[in-house]
Short mmCIF file of C-alpha atoms and ligand atoms in Angstrom, two decimals:
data_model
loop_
_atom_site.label_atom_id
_atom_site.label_comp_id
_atom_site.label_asym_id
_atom_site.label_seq_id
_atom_site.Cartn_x
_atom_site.Cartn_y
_atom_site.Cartn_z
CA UNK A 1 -41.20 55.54 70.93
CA UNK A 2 -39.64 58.94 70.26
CA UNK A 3 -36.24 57.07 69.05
CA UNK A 4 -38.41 55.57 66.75
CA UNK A 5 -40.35 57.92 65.40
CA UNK A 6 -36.76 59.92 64.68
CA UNK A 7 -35.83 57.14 62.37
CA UNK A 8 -38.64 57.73 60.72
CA UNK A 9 -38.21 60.81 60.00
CA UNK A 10 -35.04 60.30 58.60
CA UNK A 11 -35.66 57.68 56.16
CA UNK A 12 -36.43 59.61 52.80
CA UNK A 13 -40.10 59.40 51.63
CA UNK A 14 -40.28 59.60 47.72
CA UNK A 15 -41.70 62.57 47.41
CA UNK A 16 -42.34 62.52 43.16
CA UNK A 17 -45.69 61.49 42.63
CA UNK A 18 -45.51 62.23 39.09
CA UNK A 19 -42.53 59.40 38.83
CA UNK A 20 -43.98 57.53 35.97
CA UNK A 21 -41.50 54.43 37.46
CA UNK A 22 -42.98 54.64 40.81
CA UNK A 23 -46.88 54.36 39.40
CA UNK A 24 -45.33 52.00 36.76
CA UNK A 25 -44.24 49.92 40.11
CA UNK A 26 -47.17 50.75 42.25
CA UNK A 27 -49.33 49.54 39.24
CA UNK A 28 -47.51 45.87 39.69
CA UNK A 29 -45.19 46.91 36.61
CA UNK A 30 -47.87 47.19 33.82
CA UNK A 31 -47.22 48.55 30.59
CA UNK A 32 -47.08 52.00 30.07
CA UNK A 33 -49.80 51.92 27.33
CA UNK A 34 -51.63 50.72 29.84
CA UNK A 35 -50.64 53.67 32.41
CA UNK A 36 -51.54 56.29 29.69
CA UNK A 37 -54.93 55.01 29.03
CA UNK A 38 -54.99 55.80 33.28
CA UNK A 39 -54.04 58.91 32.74
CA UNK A 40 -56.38 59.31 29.71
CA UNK A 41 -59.40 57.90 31.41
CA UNK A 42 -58.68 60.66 34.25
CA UNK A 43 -58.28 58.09 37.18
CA UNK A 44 -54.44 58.63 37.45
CA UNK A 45 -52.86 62.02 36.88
CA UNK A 46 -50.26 63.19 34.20
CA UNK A 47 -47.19 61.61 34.77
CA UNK A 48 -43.58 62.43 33.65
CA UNK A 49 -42.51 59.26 31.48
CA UNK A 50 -38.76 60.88 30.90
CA UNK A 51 -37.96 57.90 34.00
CA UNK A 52 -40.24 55.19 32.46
CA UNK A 53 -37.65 53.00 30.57
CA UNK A 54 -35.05 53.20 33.70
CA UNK A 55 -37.09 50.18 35.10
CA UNK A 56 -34.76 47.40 34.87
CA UNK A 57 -35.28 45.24 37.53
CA UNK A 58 -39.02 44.49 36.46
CA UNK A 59 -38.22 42.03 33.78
CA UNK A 60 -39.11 38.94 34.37
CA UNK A 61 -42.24 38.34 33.16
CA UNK A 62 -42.86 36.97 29.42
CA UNK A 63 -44.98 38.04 26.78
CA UNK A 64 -46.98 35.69 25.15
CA UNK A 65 -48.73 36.68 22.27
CA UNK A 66 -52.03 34.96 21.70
CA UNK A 67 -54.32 36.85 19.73
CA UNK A 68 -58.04 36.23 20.33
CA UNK A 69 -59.53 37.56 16.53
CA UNK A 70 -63.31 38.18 16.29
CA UNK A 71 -64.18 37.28 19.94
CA UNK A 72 -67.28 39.12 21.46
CA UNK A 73 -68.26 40.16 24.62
CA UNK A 74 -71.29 39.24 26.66
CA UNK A 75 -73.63 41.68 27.39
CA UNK A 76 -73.84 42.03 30.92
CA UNK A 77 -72.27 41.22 34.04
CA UNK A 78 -72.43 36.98 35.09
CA UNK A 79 -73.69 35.75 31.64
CA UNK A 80 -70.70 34.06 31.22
CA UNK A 81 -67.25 33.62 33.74
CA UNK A 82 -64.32 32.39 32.21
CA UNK A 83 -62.39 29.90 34.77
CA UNK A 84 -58.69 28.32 35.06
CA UNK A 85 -56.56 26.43 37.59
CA UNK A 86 -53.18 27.37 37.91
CA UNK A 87 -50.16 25.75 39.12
CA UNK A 88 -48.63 23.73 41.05
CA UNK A 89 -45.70 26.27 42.09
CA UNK A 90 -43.77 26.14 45.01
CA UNK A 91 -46.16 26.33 48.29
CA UNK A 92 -46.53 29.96 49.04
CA UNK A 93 -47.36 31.07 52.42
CA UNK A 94 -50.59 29.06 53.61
CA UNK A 95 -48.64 25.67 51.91
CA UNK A 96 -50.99 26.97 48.62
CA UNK A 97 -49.48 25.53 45.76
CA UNK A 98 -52.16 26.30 43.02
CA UNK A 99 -54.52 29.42 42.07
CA UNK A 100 -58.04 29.41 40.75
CA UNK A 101 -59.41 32.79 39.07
CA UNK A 102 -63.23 33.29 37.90
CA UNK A 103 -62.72 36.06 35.31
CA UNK A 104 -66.56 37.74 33.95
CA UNK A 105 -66.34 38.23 30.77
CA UNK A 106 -68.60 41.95 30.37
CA UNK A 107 -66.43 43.38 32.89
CA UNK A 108 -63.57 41.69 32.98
CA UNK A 109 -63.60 41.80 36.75
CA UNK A 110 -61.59 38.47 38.06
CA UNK A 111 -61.43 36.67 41.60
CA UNK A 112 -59.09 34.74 42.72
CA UNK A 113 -58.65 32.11 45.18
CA UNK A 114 -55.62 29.68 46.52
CA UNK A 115 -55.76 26.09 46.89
CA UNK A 116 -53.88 23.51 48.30
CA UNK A 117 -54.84 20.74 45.94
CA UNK A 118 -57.33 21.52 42.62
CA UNK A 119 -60.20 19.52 43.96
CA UNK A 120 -60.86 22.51 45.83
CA UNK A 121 -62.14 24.28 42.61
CA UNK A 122 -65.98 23.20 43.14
CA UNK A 123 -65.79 24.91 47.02
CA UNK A 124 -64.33 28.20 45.80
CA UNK A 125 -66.71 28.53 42.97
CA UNK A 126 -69.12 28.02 45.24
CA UNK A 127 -68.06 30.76 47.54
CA UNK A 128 -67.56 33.10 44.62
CA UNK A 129 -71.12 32.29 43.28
CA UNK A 130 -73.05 32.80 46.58
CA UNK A 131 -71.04 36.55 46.79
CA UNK A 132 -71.67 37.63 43.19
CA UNK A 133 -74.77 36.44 42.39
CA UNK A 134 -75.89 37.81 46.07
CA UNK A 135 -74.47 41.68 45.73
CA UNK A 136 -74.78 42.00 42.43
CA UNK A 137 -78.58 40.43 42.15
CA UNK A 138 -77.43 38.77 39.23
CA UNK A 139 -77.09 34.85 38.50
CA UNK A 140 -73.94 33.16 36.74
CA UNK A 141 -75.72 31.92 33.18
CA UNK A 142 -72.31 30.36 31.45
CA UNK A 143 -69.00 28.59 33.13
CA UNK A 144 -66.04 28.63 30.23
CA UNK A 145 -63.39 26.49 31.46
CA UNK A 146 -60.81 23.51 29.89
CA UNK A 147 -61.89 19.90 30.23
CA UNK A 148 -59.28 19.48 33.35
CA UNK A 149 -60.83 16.83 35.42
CA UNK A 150 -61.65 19.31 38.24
CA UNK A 151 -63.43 21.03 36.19
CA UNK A 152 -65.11 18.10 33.07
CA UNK A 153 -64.98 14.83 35.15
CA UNK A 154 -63.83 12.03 33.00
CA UNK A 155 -64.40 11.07 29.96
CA UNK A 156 -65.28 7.60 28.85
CA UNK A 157 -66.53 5.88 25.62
CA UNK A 158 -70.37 7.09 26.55
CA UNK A 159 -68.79 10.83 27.09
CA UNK A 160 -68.72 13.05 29.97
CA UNK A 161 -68.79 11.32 33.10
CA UNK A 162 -69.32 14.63 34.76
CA UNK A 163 -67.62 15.40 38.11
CA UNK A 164 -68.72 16.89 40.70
CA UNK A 165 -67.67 20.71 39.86
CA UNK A 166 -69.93 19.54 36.69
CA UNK A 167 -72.47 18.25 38.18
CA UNK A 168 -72.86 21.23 40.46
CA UNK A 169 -73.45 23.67 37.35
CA UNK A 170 -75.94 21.44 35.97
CA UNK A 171 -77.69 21.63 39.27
CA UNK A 172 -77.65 25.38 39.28
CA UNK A 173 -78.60 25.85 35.27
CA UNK A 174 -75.14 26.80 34.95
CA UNK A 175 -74.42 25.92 31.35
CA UNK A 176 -70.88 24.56 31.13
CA UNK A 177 -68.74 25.80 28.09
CA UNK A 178 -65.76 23.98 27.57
CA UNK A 179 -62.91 24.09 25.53
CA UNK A 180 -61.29 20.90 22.94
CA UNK A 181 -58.39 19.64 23.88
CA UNK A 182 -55.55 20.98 23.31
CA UNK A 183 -56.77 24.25 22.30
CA UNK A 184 -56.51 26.48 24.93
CA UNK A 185 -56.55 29.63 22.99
CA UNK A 186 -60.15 28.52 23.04
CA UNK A 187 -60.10 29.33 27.03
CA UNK A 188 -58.19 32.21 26.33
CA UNK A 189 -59.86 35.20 28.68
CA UNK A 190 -58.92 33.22 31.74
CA UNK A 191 -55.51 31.54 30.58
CA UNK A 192 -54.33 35.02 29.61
CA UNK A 193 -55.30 36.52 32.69
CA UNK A 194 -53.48 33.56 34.79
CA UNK A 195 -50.58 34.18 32.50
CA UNK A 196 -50.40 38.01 33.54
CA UNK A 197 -50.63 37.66 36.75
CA UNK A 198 -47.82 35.31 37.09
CA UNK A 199 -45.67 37.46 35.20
CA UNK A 200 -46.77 40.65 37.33
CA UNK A 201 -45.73 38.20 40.37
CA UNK A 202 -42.45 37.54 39.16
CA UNK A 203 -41.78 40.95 38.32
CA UNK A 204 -43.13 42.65 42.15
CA UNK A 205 -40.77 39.61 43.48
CA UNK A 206 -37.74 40.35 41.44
CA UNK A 207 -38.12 43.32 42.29
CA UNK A 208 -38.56 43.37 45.65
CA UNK A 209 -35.74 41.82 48.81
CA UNK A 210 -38.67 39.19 49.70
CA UNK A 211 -39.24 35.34 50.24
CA UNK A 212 -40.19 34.05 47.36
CA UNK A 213 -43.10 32.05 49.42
CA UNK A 214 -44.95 35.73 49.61
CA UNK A 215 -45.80 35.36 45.86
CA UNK A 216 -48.96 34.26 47.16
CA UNK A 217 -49.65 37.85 48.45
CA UNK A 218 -48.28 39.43 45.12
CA UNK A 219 -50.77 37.29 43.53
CA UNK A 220 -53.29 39.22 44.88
CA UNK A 221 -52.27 42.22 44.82
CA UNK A 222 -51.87 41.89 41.22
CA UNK A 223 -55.14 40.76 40.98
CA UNK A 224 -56.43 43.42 42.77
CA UNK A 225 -54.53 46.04 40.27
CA UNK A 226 -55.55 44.38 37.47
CA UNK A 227 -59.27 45.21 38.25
CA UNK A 228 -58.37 48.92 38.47
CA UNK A 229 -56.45 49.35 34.80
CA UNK A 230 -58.05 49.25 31.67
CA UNK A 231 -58.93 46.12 29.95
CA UNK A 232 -59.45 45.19 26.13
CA UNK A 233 -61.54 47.20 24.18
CA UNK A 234 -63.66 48.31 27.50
CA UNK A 235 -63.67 52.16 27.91
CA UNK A 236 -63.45 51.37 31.65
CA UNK A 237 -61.50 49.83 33.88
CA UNK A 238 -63.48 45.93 35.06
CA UNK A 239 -63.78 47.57 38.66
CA UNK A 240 -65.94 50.39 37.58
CA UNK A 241 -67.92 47.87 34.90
CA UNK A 242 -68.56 45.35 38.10
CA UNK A 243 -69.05 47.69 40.89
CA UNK A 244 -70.68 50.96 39.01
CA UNK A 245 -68.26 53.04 41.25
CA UNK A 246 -65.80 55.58 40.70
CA UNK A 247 -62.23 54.69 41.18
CA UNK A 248 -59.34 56.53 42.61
CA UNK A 249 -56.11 54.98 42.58
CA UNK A 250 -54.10 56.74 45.41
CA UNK A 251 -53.54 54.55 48.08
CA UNK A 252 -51.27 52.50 45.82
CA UNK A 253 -48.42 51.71 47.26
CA UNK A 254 -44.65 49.73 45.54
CA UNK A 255 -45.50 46.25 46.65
CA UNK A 256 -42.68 44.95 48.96
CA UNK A 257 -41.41 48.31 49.56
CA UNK A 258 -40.41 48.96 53.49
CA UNK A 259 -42.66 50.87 56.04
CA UNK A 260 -43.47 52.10 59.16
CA UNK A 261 -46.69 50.60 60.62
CA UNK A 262 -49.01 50.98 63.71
CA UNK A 263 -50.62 48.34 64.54
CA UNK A 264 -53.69 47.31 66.98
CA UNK A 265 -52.42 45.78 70.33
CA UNK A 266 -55.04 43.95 72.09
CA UNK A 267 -53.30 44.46 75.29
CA UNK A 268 -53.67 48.15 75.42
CA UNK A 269 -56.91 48.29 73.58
CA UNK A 270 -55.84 50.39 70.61
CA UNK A 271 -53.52 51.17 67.94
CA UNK A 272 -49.73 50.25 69.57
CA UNK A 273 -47.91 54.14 69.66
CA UNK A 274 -44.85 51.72 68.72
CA UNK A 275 -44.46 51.39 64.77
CA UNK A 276 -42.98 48.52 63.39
CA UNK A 277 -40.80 48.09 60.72
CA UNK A 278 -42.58 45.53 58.42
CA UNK A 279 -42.78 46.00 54.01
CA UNK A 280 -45.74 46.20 52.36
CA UNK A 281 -47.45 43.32 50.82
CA UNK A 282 -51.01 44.06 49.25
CA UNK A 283 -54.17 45.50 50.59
CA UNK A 284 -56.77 43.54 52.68
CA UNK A 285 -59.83 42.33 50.96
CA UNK A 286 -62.94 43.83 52.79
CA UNK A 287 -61.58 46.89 54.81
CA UNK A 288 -59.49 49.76 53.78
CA UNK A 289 -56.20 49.13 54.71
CA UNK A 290 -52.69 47.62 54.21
CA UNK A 291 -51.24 44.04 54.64
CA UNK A 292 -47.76 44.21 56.09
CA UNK A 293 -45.29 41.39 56.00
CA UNK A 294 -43.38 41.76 59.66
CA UNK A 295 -40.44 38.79 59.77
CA UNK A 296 -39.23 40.34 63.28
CA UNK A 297 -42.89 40.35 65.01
CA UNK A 298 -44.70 37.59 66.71
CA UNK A 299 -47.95 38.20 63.99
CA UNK A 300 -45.90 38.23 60.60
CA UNK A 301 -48.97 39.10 58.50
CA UNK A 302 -50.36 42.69 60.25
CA UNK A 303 -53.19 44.75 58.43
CA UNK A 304 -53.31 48.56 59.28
CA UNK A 305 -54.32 51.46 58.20
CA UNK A 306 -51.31 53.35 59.69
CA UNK A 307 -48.23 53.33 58.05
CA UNK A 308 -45.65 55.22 56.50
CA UNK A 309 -44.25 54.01 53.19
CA UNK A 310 -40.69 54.30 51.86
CA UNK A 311 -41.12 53.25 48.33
CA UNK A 312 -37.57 54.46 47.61
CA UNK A 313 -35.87 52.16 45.22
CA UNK A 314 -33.07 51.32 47.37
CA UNK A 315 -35.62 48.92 48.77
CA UNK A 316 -35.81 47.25 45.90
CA UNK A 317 -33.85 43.44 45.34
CA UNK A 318 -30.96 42.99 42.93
CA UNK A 319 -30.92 43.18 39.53
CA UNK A 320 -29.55 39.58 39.28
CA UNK A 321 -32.32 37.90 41.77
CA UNK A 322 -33.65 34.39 40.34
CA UNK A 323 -36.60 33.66 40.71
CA UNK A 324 -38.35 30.09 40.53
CA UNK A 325 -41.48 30.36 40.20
CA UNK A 326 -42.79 28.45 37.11
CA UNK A 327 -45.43 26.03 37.25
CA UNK A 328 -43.99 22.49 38.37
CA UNK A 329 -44.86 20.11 34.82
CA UNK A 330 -45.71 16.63 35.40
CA UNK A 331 -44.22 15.12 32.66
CA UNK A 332 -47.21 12.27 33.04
CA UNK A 333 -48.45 11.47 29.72
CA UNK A 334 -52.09 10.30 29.82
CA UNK A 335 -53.94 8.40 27.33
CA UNK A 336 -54.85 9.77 24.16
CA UNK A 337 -58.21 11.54 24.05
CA UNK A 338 -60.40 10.91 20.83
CA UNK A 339 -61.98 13.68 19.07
CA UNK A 340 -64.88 13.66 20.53
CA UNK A 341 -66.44 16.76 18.67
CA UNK A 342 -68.33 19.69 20.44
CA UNK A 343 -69.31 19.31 23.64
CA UNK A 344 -73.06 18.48 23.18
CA UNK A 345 -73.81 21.29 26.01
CA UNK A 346 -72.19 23.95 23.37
CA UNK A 347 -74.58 23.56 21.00
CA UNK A 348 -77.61 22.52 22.73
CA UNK A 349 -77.89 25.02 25.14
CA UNK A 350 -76.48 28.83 23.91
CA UNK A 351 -79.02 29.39 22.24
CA UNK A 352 -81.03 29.71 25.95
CA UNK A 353 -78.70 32.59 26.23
CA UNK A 354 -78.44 34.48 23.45
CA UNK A 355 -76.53 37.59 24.89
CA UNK A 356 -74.33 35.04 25.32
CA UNK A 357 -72.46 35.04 22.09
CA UNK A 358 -70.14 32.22 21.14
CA UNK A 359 -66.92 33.11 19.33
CA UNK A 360 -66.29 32.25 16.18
CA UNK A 361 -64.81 28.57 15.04
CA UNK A 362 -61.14 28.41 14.70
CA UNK A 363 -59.70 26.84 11.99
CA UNK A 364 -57.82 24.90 14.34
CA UNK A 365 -60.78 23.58 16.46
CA UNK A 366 -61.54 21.35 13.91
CA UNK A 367 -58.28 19.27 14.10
CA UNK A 368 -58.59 15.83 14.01
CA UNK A 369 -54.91 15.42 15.33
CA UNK A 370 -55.25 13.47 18.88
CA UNK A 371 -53.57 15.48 21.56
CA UNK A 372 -51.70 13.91 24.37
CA UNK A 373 -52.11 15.58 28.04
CA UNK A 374 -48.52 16.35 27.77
CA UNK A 375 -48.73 18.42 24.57
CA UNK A 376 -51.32 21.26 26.63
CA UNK A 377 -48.11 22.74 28.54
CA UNK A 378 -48.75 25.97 29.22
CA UNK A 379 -45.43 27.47 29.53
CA UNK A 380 -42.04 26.90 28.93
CA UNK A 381 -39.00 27.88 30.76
CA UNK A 382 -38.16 31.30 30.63
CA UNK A 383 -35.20 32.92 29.10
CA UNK A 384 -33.27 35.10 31.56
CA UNK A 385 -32.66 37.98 29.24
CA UNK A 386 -36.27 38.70 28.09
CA UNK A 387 -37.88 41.98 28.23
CA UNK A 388 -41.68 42.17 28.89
CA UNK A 389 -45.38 42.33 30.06
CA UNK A 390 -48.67 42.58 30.66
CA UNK A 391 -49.79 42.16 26.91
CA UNK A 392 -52.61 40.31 28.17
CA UNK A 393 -54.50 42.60 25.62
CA UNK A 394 -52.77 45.54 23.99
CA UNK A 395 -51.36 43.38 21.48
CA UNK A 396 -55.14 43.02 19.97
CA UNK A 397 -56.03 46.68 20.56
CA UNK A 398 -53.75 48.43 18.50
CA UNK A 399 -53.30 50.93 20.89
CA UNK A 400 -49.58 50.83 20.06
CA UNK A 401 -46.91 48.46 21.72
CA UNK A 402 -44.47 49.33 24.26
CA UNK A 403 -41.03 50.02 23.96
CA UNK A 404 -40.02 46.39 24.50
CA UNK A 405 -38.31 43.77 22.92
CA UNK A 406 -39.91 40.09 22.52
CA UNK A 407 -37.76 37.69 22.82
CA UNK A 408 -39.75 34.87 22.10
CA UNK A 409 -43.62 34.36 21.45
CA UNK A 410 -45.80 31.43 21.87
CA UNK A 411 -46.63 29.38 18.78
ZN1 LIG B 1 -41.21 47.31 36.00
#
């Protein structure tokens, strides 16, 4: 124990809490407009930026610009939840190849869930309903996704031959919103949002010495960051919209970077003296606390509240890691869907919920072009030399762009 406890000691902690590249990594390598409006909003404190652009090893994410003009916001928390499937990747750990997220649109606030297959959709809504509607005495009005079968059901010369995620909001009242093919700008709160957090993924990965399976953790841990920074055009951050708390940002720690952990032993009935030498993956969903990845212990996931971080960036992979984690196309090219106009539930029903606003028509809704299946790819292979992020919304907020370079830009 002592022996250990000397190496501790010896390791270097960071010490420079006013390293804008260390909150730039804690923060899951977000933009630095999006660090100053932190430090503007008063839930981070002043940092030194003269380090900021030294962050090399971040960039592998990809900026996709996809401005959303004259969309409005709901008026209050559950009127309307904007939902996507994403994936399949490579199984993470768990085997979970794909991600659902249930994004509310007042707040911004998003969930997220792993699946093994996309049929699970219907069960994790379900789970994410009964929590939300129960702690926040509210009730989901409005479900915003694309017509993907999990989601829409088939369709057939009579129309929607609803499934049963579809037939589950009608059930509840839930009035279904969703999106024409091949428009998924139409979808965009939710696509964005998937979008972002992939590219936060890839860059906590690249920049970290660990299995590419963990993405699955970085996932949500991004997730879990993204609630805490600001969002479009909200003065606050989505996790004091949704939770009317205050939030403090100071147990943040560089995901993937090494510690020192104590953890419970059930032999000896409380917290091991031992530490462990594990790295940090994310931060447990219902207690305060740490998630550790340990490959040289028995448990290789431990959660604690007792560790010592070493966030220095020695820690920190190669510049020259690859990462592969793009979403695995099938090239299968399905029938060609009609135009089959708005969904009759669109029109029929908003005005039930008028708080609910609808955004505006695009010109492009309107096409009359059939779109093949194949045609709704969401990303394309990504350059290795492009510089990026987290645009999910600065781009529309003219809060000023980062000093970054676009290589490419979608459509
Ligand atoms: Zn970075």
């Amino acid at each position: 124990m002592q022996d250990e406890v000397a190496i501790v000691s010896k390791k270097r902690k960071r010490k420079d809490e006013n390293s804008s590249k260390l909150w730039h990594e804690r923060l899951g390598h977000i933009s630095r407009v999006r660090m100053e409006r932190l430090i503007k909003e008063g839930i981070l404190h002043p940092l030194d930026f003269s380090d900021f652009d030294t962050c090399v090893k971040c960039i592998k994410g990809k900026f996709v610009k996809t401005n959303k003009k004259g969309a409005t916001r709901s008026t209050g928390r559950l009127e309307l939840i904007h939902t996507d499937i994403s994936g399949p990747y490579t199984p993470g750990l768990g085997g979970h190849k794909y991600f659902i997220t249930f994004i509310d649109d007042y707040s911004r606030y998003g969930y997220i869930y792993l699946l093994h297959e996309k049929s699970e959709a219907l069960e994790m809504f379900k789970i994410y309903k009964a929590e939300v509607e129960k702690q926040l005495e509210l009730n989901i009005k409005v479900v915003r996704s694309d017509r993907g079968g999990e989601y829409y059901g088939k369709f057939s010369e009579s129309g929607q031959n609803p499934g049963p995620f579809a037939l589950f909001l009608r059930e509840c009242g839930i009035v279904p919103q969703y999106t024409m093919p091949g428009t998924p700008q139409q979808n965009g709160v939710a696509e964005r949002r998937n979008r972002t957090l992939m590219d936060m993924v890839r860059s906590m990965i690249c920049h970290s010495t660990l299995p590419e399976f963990l993405w699955v953790e970085a996932l949500k841990t991004a997730m879990h960051i993204l609630n805490r920074v600001p969002s479009k055009s909200v003065p606050k951050t989505p996790y004091e919209i949704w939770t009317k708390r205050k939030l403090s940002l100071g147990y943040l720690h560089v995901w993937g970077c090494l510690a020192e952990a104590k953890i419970y032993n059930p032999h000896i009935k409380k917290l091991d003296p031992k530490t462990i030498t594990c790295h940090f993956i994310g931060y447990p969903e219902r207690t305060k606390g740490f998630r550790f990845y340990c490959p040289s212990h028995t448990t290789r996931i431990v959660e604690t509240r007792n560790a010592v971080f070493f966030e220095d960036a020695e820690v920190s992979g190669s510049t020259s890691r690859k990462i592969n984690l793009e979403e695995i196309q099938d090239n299968v090219t399905i029938p060609i869907i009609p135009d089959i106009g708005a969904p009759e539930n669109e029109n029929q029903n908003i005005g039930a919920h008028e708080n609910v606003r609808q955004d505006p028509p695009h010109d492009d809704e309107n096409t009359n072009e059939p779109l093949r299946r194949s045609e709704r790819v969401r990303r394309s292979a990504i350059s290795d030399d492009y510089i990026v992020y987290l645009d999910e919304i600065e781009s529309n907020l003219g809060m000023g762009h980062d000093p970054i370079s676009y290589k490419r830009s979608c459509r």
